[in-house]
Amino acid sequence: MDTEVTAQLPPLKTGFPQSRYLPIEYLREPEVVRSLVTNEAKLFRSSGTTARHRAQSPFSHFGIQSYRKAALKHFRRVLSQAGASGHCGISLIPPVTEWPDSSLAQMLEWIGEQWPLEYQTVGGLQSFDIGEPCFLFGTGFHFVSLWDQGVQKALPPGSLVIETGGTKGRTRSVSRSELHGMIMKMFGVSRQQIISEYGMAELACQAYLDSDMANRYCFPQHVRVFVETAYKRFETAGIGSLTVLDPLRIDVQEPIRTQDIVRLE
């Protein structure tokens, strides 16, 4: 594979701000990863559930601080929109000490610095006393495991469940609608109380979805998104590979073209 970090783009008429972009699959190449950050402070790795080689995502000291501030600001906004800004949290996602190279675990540690946060295992949640409204954070495979164990745990009124997807390679695959159906029955919540999170180790931003967003994932306002179409052009609407330009991902100046196919509106 060509080890040039970024690829050339043709001239565009869609407001795409760069002449170059970074294909996300390049972050599986060690020589590319080494070229991005000279003073690495943190290295995240992808979950590796669908790829033979795990991608690596380095951050400098200033890069990781920028990521932290942006992640907390956006999460606070999501909770506020859901009317839950004062809630405490429960995480089925293990702490950083157990998942040291997980960007998701790192985000939960940051959240735990701002809100009361309890870590619970799949096996321990059933007996855990939840006395006040909370937000419950878990991956798709955590919730499928709870469902398979027959867990029934009604959450206090006003609670939220935040799911991050991710069942491939960890448990049987289920659709998002199936997963949400399981969550509703297990925890006695409505579909309006379920928020989906989209993120990955290679990015420094998350998108969140709930029923009030017309079934759309929304990135923070400072993030610009495009799609790479089948004609290898970048557009601001249509179907194609999601491409993310995050000015607060200061260690990567180019837009990152993912391999996720989306409809952008």
Coordinates of C-alpha atoms in Angstrom, one line a residue:
M1 CA 0.0 0.0 0.0
D2 CA 1.1 3.5 -0.7
T3 CA 2.3 4.9 2.7
E4 CA 1.5 8.5 1.9
V5 CA -0.5 9.7 4.8
T6 CA -3.2 11.5 2.8
A7 CA -4.7 11.1 -0.6
Q8 CA -5.4 13.7 -3.2
L9 CA -8.9 15.0 -3.9
P10 CA -10.2 16.3 -7.2
P11 CA -11.5 19.9 -7.3
L12 CA -14.8 20.2 -5.4
K13 CA -17.8 22.5 -5.5
T14 CA -19.3 21.5 -2.2
G15 CA -17.3 23.6 0.3
F16 CA -15.0 20.7 1.1
P17 CA -12.2 22.7 2.8
Q18 CA -9.1 20.6 2.0
S19 CA -7.4 19.3 -1.1
R20 CA -6.4 16.2 0.9
Y21 CA -8.0 13.7 3.2
L22 CA -7.1 10.7 5.4
P23 CA -8.7 7.3 4.6
I24 CA -9.4 5.8 8.0
E25 CA -8.0 2.4 6.9
Y26 CA -4.5 4.1 6.7
L27 CA -4.6 4.2 10.5
R28 CA -4.0 0.4 10.5
E29 CA -0.5 1.1 9.0
P30 CA 2.1 1.6 11.7
E31 CA 4.3 3.9 9.6
V32 CA 1.3 6.2 9.0
V33 CA 0.4 6.3 12.7
R34 CA 3.9 7.1 13.7
S35 CA 4.0 10.1 11.3
L36 CA 0.9 11.8 12.8
V37 CA 2.1 12.7 16.3
T38 CA 5.7 13.3 17.4
N39 CA 5.0 13.7 21.1
E40 CA 2.4 11.0 21.7
A41 CA 0.5 11.3 25.0
K42 CA -2.2 8.7 24.4
L43 CA -2.8 5.9 21.9
F44 CA -6.3 4.4 21.4
R45 CA -6.9 1.2 19.4
S46 CA -10.1 0.2 17.6
S47 CA -12.1 -2.7 19.0
G48 CA -11.0 -4.9 16.1
T49 CA -14.4 -6.6 15.9
T50 CA -14.6 -6.4 12.1
A51 CA -11.0 -6.0 11.0
R52 CA -8.0 -8.3 11.2
H53 CA -5.7 -5.4 12.1
R54 CA -6.8 -2.9 14.8
A55 CA -6.5 0.7 13.9
Q56 CA -4.4 3.0 16.1
S57 CA -5.2 6.6 16.9
P58 CA -2.5 8.7 18.6
F59 CA -3.1 11.9 20.4
S60 CA -0.6 14.6 21.7
H61 CA -1.0 16.2 25.1
F62 CA -2.9 19.1 23.6
G63 CA -4.9 16.8 21.3
I64 CA -6.2 14.7 24.2
Q65 CA -7.1 17.8 26.2
S66 CA -9.0 19.2 23.2
Y67 CA -10.8 15.8 22.8
R68 CA -11.8 15.8 26.5
K69 CA -13.3 19.3 26.5
A70 CA -15.2 18.6 23.3
A71 CA -16.6 15.2 24.4
L72 CA -17.8 16.6 27.8
K73 CA -19.4 19.7 26.2
H74 CA -21.3 17.6 23.7
F75 CA -22.4 15.0 26.3
R76 CA -23.6 17.8 28.6
R77 CA -25.6 19.2 25.8
V78 CA -27.2 15.8 25.0
L79 CA -28.2 15.3 28.6
S80 CA -29.6 18.8 28.8
Q81 CA -31.7 18.2 25.7
A82 CA -33.0 15.1 27.3
G83 CA -33.8 17.0 30.5
A84 CA -31.3 14.9 32.5
S85 CA -28.4 17.3 33.1
G86 CA -28.3 16.5 36.9
H87 CA -28.4 12.7 36.7
C88 CA -25.8 10.2 38.0
G89 CA -24.4 7.5 35.8
I90 CA -23.9 3.8 35.6
S91 CA -21.4 2.3 33.2
L92 CA -21.4 -1.3 32.0
I93 CA -18.3 -0.3 30.0
P94 CA -15.2 -1.2 32.1
P95 CA -12.9 1.5 33.5
V96 CA -9.7 2.5 31.8
T97 CA -7.7 0.2 34.0
E98 CA -9.4 -2.7 32.3
W99 CA -9.7 -1.2 28.8
P100 CA -6.6 1.0 28.7
D101 CA -6.6 1.6 24.9
S102 CA -10.3 2.2 24.5
S103 CA -11.5 5.7 23.6
L104 CA -14.9 4.8 24.9
A105 CA -13.6 3.8 28.3
Q106 CA -11.6 7.0 28.4
M107 CA -14.7 9.1 27.6
L108 CA -16.5 7.4 30.5
E109 CA -13.7 8.2 32.8
W110 CA -14.0 11.9 31.8
I111 CA -17.7 11.7 32.4
G112 CA -17.1 10.3 35.8
E113 CA -15.0 13.4 36.6
Q114 CA -18.1 15.6 36.1
W115 CA -21.0 13.3 37.2
P116 CA -21.3 10.6 39.9
L117 CA -20.6 7.4 38.0
E118 CA -20.8 3.8 39.2
Y119 CA -19.1 0.9 37.2
Q120 CA -21.2 -2.2 37.1
T121 CA -20.7 -5.6 35.5
V122 CA -23.3 -7.4 33.5
G123 CA -23.7 -9.9 36.3
G124 CA -23.9 -7.3 39.1
L125 CA -26.4 -4.9 37.6
Q126 CA -29.5 -7.0 38.6
S127 CA -28.8 -6.7 42.3
F128 CA -27.5 -3.1 42.2
D129 CA -29.8 -0.6 43.9
I130 CA -30.7 2.3 41.7
G131 CA -32.5 4.8 43.8
E132 CA -32.6 7.9 41.6
P133 CA -32.9 8.7 37.8
C134 CA -29.7 7.8 36.0
F135 CA -28.1 7.4 32.7
L136 CA -27.0 3.8 32.0
F137 CA -24.1 3.5 29.5
G138 CA -23.4 0.2 27.7
T139 CA -22.3 -1.3 24.4
G140 CA -24.6 -3.4 22.3
F141 CA -23.0 -6.6 23.4
H142 CA -23.5 -5.7 27.1
F143 CA -27.2 -5.2 26.6
V144 CA -27.6 -8.4 24.5
S145 CA -25.8 -10.3 27.3
L146 CA -28.2 -8.9 29.9
W147 CA -31.1 -9.9 27.7
D148 CA -29.8 -13.4 27.3
Q149 CA -29.5 -13.7 31.1
G150 CA -33.1 -12.7 31.6
V151 CA -32.3 -9.5 33.4
Q152 CA -35.3 -7.3 34.3
K153 CA -34.3 -4.0 36.0
A154 CA -36.9 -1.2 35.9
L155 CA -35.0 2.1 36.0
P156 CA -36.4 5.1 38.0
P157 CA -38.6 7.4 36.0
G158 CA -36.7 10.0 34.1
S159 CA -33.7 7.7 33.5
L160 CA -31.9 7.3 30.1
V161 CA -30.1 4.4 28.5
I162 CA -27.2 5.2 26.2
E163 CA -26.1 2.5 23.8
T164 CA -23.0 2.5 21.7
G165 CA -23.9 -0.3 19.3
G166 CA -21.2 -2.9 18.7
T167 CA -22.3 -6.5 18.7
K168 CA -20.2 -7.9 15.8
G169 CA -17.7 -10.5 16.9
R170 CA -18.8 -10.3 20.6
T171 CA -22.3 -11.8 20.5
R172 CA -24.9 -12.4 17.8
S173 CA -25.7 -9.5 15.5
V174 CA -29.0 -7.7 16.2
S175 CA -30.4 -4.6 14.4
R176 CA -30.7 -1.3 16.3
S177 CA -34.5 -1.7 16.4
E178 CA -34.1 -5.2 18.0
L179 CA -31.6 -3.9 20.5
H180 CA -33.9 -1.0 21.5
G181 CA -36.8 -3.4 21.9
M182 CA -34.7 -5.5 24.3
I183 CA -33.7 -2.3 26.2
M184 CA -37.3 -1.1 26.5
K185 CA -38.5 -4.4 27.9
M186 CA -35.5 -5.0 30.3
F187 CA -35.5 -1.5 31.8
G188 CA -39.1 -0.3 31.5
V189 CA -38.1 2.7 29.4
S190 CA -39.7 4.2 26.3
R191 CA -38.0 4.6 23.0
Q192 CA -37.6 8.3 23.8
Q193 CA -35.4 7.4 26.8
I194 CA -32.9 5.5 24.6
I195 CA -30.0 7.5 23.1
S196 CA -27.6 5.9 20.6
E197 CA -24.0 7.0 20.4
Y198 CA -21.8 6.8 17.4
G199 CA -18.0 7.1 17.8
M200 CA -14.7 5.4 17.0
A201 CA -11.1 5.5 18.3
E202 CA -9.9 7.3 15.2
L203 CA -12.2 10.4 15.7
A204 CA -12.3 12.9 18.5
C205 CA -16.0 13.5 18.5
Q206 CA -19.2 11.5 18.9
A207 CA -22.6 11.7 17.3
Y208 CA -25.8 11.0 19.3
L209 CA -29.2 9.9 18.1
D210 CA -32.6 9.8 19.8
S211 CA -36.2 9.8 18.7
D212 CA -36.4 13.6 19.0
M213 CA -33.7 14.0 16.4
A214 CA -35.9 12.6 13.6
N215 CA -33.8 9.4 13.6
R216 CA -30.7 11.3 12.7
Y217 CA -27.2 11.2 14.3
C218 CA -26.0 14.6 15.1
F219 CA -22.3 15.6 15.6
P220 CA -21.2 18.7 17.6
Q221 CA -21.9 21.9 15.8
H222 CA -18.1 22.6 15.2
V223 CA -17.8 19.3 13.2
R224 CA -18.3 19.4 9.4
V225 CA -19.5 16.2 7.7
F226 CA -19.4 15.1 4.1
V227 CA -20.0 11.9 2.1
E228 CA -17.7 10.4 -0.4
T229 CA -20.0 9.3 -3.2
A230 CA -19.5 6.4 -5.6
Y231 CA -18.1 8.9 -8.1
K232 CA -15.3 9.7 -5.6
R233 CA -16.6 13.2 -5.0
F234 CA -17.3 14.7 -1.6
E235 CA -20.8 16.1 -1.1
T236 CA -22.7 17.8 1.7
A237 CA -25.8 15.6 1.2
G238 CA -26.5 12.2 -0.3
I239 CA -25.3 8.6 0.3
G240 CA -21.7 7.6 0.6
S241 CA -18.8 7.1 3.0
L242 CA -19.0 9.3 6.1
T243 CA -16.2 11.9 6.1
V244 CA -15.5 14.0 9.2
L245 CA -13.6 17.2 9.5
D246 CA -13.2 18.0 13.2
P247 CA -11.0 21.2 13.8
L248 CA -10.6 20.1 17.5
R249 CA -8.9 16.8 16.3
I250 CA -5.8 19.0 16.3
D251 CA -3.4 16.1 15.6
V252 CA -5.1 15.3 12.2
Q253 CA -5.7 18.4 10.1
E254 CA -7.3 16.6 7.2
P255 CA -10.8 15.2 7.0
I256 CA -11.0 11.6 8.0
R257 CA -13.0 9.4 5.5
T258 CA -14.5 6.5 7.3
Q259 CA -15.8 3.2 5.9
D260 CA -19.3 3.7 7.2
I261 CA -22.0 4.2 4.5
V262 CA -24.5 6.9 5.6
R263 CA -27.2 9.1 4.2
L264 CA -26.3 12.7 4.9
E265 CA -29.0 15.4 5.1

